[in-house]
Tab-separated table of C-alpha atoms in Angstrom:
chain	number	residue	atom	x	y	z
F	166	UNK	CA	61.999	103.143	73.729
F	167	UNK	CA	65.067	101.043	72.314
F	168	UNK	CA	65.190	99.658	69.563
F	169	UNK	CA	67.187	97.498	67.688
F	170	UNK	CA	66.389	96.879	63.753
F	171	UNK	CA	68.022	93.941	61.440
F	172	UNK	CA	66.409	92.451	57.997
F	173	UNK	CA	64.540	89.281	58.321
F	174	UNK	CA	66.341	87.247	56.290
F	175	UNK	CA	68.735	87.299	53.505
F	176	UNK	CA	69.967	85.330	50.721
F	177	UNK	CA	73.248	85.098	49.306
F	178	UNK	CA	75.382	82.706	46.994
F	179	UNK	CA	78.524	80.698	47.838
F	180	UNK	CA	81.642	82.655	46.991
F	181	UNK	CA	79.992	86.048	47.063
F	182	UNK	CA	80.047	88.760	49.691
F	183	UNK	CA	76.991	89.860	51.579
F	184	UNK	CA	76.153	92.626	54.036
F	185	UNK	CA	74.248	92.489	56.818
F	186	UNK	CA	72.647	96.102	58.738
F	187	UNK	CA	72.165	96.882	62.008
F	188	UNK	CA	70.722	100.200	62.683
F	189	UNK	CA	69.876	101.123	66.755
F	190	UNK	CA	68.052	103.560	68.821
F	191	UNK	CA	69.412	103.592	72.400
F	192	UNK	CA	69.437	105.190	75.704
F	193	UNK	CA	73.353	105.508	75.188
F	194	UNK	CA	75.796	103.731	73.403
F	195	UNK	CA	78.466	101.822	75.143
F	196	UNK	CA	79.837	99.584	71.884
F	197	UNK	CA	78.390	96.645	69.760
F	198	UNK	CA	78.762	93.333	69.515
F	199	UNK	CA	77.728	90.575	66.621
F	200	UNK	CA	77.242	87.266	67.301
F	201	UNK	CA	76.365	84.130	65.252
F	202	UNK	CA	73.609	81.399	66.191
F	203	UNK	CA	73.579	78.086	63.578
F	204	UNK	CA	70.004	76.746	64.060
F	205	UNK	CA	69.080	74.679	67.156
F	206	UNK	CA	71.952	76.222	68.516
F	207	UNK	CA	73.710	79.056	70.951
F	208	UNK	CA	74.724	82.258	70.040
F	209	UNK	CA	78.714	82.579	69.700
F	210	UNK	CA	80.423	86.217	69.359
F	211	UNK	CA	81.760	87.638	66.634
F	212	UNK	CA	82.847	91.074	66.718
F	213	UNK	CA	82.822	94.193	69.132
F	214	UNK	CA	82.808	97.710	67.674
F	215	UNK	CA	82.986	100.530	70.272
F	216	UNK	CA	84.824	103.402	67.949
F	217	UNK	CA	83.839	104.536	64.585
F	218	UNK	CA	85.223	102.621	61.695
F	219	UNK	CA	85.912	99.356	60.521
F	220	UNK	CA	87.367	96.082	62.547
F	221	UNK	CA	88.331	93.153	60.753
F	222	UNK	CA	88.204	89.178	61.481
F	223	UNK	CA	89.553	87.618	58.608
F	224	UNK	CA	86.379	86.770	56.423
F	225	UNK	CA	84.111	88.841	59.038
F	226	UNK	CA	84.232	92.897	59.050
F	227	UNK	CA	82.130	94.708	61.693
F	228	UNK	CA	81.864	98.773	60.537
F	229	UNK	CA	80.021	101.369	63.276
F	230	UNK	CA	79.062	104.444	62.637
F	231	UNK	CA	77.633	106.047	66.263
F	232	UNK	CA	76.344	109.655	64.696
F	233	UNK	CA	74.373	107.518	62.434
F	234	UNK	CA	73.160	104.954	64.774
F	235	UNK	CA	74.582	102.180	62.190
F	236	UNK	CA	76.289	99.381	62.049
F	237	UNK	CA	77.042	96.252	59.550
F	238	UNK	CA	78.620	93.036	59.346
F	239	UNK	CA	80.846	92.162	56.197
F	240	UNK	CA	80.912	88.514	55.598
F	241	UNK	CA	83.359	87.624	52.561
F	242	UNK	CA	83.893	84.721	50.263
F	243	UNK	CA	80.806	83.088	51.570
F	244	UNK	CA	80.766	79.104	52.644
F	245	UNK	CA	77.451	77.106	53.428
F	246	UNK	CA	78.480	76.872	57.000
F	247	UNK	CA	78.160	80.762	57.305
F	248	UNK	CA	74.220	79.958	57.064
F	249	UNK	CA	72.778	81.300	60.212
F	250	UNK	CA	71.452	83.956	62.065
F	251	UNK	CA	73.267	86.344	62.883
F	252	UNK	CA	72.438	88.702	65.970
F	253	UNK	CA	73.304	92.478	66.650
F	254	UNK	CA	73.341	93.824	70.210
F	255	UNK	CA	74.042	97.018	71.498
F	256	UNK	CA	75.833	98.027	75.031
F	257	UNK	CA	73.194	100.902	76.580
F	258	UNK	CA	74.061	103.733	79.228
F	259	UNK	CA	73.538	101.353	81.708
F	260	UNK	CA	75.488	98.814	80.095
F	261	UNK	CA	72.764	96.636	79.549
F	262	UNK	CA	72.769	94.662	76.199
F	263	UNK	CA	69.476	95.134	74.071
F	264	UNK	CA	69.430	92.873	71.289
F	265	UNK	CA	67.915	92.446	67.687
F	266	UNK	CA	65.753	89.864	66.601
F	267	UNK	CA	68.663	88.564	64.412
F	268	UNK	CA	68.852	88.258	60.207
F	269	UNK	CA	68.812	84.706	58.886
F	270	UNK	CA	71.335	84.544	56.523
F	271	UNK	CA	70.919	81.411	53.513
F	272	UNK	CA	73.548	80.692	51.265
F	273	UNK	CA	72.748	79.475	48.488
F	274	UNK	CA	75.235	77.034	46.444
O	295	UNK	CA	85.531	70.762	77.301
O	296	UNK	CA	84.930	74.474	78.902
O	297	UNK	CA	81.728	75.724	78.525
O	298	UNK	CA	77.904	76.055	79.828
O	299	UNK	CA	76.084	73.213	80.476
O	300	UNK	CA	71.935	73.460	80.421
O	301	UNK	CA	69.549	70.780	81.656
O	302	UNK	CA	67.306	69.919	80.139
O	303	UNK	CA	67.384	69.961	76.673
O	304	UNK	CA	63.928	70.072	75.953
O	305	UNK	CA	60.787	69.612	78.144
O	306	UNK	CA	57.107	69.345	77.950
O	307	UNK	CA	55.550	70.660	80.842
O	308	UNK	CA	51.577	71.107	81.954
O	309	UNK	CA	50.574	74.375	83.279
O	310	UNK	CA	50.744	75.223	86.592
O	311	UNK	CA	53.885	72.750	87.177
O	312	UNK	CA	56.881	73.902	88.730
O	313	UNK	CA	60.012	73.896	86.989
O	314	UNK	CA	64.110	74.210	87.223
O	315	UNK	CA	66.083	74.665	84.597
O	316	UNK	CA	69.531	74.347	85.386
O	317	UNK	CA	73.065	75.756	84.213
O	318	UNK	CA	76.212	75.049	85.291
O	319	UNK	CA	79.793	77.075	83.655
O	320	UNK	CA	83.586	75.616	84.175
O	321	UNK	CA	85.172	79.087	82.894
O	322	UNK	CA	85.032	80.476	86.696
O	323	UNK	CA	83.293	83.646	85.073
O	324	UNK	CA	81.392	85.613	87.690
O	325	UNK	CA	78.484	86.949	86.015
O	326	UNK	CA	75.912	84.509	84.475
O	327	UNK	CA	72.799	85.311	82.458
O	328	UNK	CA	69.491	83.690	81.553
O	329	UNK	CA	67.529	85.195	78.202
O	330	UNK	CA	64.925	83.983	76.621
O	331	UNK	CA	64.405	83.405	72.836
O	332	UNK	CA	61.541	83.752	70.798
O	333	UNK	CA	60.556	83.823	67.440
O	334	UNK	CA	61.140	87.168	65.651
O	335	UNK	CA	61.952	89.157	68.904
O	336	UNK	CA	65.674	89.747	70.806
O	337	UNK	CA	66.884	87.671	73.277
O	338	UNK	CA	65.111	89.109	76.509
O	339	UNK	CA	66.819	89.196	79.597
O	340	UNK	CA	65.254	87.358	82.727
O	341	UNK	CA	67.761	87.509	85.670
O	342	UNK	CA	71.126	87.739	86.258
O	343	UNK	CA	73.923	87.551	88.565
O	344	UNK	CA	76.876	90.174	89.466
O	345	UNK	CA	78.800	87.278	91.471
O	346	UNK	CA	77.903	84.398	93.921
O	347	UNK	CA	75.303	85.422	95.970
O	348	UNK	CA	73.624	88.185	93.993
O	349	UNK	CA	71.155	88.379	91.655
O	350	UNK	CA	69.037	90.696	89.801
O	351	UNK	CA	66.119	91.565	87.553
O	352	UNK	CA	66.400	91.573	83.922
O	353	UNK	CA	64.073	92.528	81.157
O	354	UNK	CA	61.344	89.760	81.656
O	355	UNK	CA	61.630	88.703	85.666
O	356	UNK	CA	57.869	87.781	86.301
O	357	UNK	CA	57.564	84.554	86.865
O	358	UNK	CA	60.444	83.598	87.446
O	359	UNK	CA	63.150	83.020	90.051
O	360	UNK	CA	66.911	82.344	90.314
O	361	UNK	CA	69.731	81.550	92.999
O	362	UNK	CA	73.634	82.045	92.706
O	363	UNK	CA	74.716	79.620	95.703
O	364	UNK	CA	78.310	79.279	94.295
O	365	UNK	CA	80.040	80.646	91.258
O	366	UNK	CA	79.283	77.453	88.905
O	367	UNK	CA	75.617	76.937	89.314
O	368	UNK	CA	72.586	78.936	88.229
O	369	UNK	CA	69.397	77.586	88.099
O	370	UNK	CA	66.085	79.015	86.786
O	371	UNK	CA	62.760	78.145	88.747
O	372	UNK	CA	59.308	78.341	87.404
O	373	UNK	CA	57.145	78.397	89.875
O	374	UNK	CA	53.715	77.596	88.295
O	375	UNK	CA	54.401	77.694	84.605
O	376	UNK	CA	51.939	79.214	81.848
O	377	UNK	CA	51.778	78.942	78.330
O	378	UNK	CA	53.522	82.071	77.433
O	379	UNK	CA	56.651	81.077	78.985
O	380	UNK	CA	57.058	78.578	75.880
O	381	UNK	CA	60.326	79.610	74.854
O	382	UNK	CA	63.870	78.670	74.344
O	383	UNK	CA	66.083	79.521	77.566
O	384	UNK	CA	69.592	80.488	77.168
O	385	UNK	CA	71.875	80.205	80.050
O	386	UNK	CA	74.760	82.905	79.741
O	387	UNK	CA	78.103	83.499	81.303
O	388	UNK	CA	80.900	86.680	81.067
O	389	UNK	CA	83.930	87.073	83.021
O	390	UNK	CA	82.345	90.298	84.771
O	391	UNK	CA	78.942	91.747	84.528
O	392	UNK	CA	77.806	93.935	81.582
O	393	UNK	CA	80.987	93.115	79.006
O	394	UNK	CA	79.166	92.117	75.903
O	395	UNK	CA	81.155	89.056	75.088
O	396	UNK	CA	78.973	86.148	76.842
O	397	UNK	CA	79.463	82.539	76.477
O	398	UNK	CA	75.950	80.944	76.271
O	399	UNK	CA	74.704	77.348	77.197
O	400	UNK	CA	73.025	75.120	74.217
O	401	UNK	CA	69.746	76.710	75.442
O	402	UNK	CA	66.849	74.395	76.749
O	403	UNK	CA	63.598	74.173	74.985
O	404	UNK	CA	60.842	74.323	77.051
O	405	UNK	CA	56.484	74.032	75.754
O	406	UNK	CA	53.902	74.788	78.453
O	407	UNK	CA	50.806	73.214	77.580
């Protein structure tokens, strides 16, 4: 089966740096995508990694490693509004998008 | 502004009654989506649509139905609604089918009781 696994939740203080795994089992890998949902609301995208390495967003990172099956998302000099969930999804063979439950991120001031 | 609109919000709804959700996008994209979210699992795809006209089965299809009459519109039908299909619906949109970046609707909360 597929499968797509994210912590929970985390906790992390204002200022600081936190980082956020994403580790997937797939039927093929055709890139992967982060995106953010703030409670009560939608999901916006963040980041697409298709190649090994790092990409970087200003204050977001996305990092994929695809012999590993891993991913994470870097999220620097933390603010309260970056409290929210925040989603990992992965692009299969088929180019269908199989998604994580999603890691609620606090921030704590 | 651009965007997704969803309708409605939020609903209460007895079992067994039928019900539309609808979506509407102003971006001209040509595939649109609708997921469902629940606590502590994925979004789960329902149905979705390649381009006016066409649709097709996601994930989760039982039970419901959709209908791509033009490139804006995208309603979701239940046709006799059952408890389990308490959830929050996300309508979806991407410029073409299977590109990872969608734009998603406000999402509509919907309890079967």
């Amino acid at each position: 089966g597929q499968n797509i696994d994210q912590p929970t939740e985390m906790t992390a203080t204002e200022g600081a740096i936190v980082q956020i795994n994403c580790t997937y089992q797939t039927s093929g890998f055709n890139g992967l995508f982060w995106y953010q949902q703030h409670a009560g609301e939608a999901p916006t995208f963040l980041s697409y990694n298709v190649l090994d390495g790092l990409e970087e967003k200003g204050r977001f990172s996305s990092f994929l490693s695809r012999s590993k099956g891993y991913s994470y998302l870097l999220l620097k000099e933390l603010q309260m509004k970056d409290s929210a969930s925040y989603l990992c999804a992965v692009r299969d063979s088929n180019y269908q998008l199989i998604w994580g439950a999603g890691t609620k991120l606090i921030i704590k001031p | 502004i651009a965007g997704i609109t969803q309708a409605p919000t939020s609903q209460i709804l007895a079992a067994g009654r039928r019900m539309t959700l609808r979506c509407t996008q102003d971006m001209r994209h040509n595939a649109m989506y609708w997921y469902r979210q629940d606590l502590g699992l994925g979004l789960r795809l329902i149905h979705y649509s390649n381009t006016a006209g066409t649709t097709g089965k996601g994930e989760v299809p039982d039970g419901y139905s959709v209908s791509r009459a033009n490139t804006d519109d995208f309603p979701l039908t239940l046709a006799s609604a059952v408890p389990s299909q308490t959830s929050v619906y996300f309508c979806a949109s991407s410029e073409v089918l299977d590109t990872g970046e969608l734009f998603f609707g406000e999402g509509s909360r919907l309890t079967v009781l």
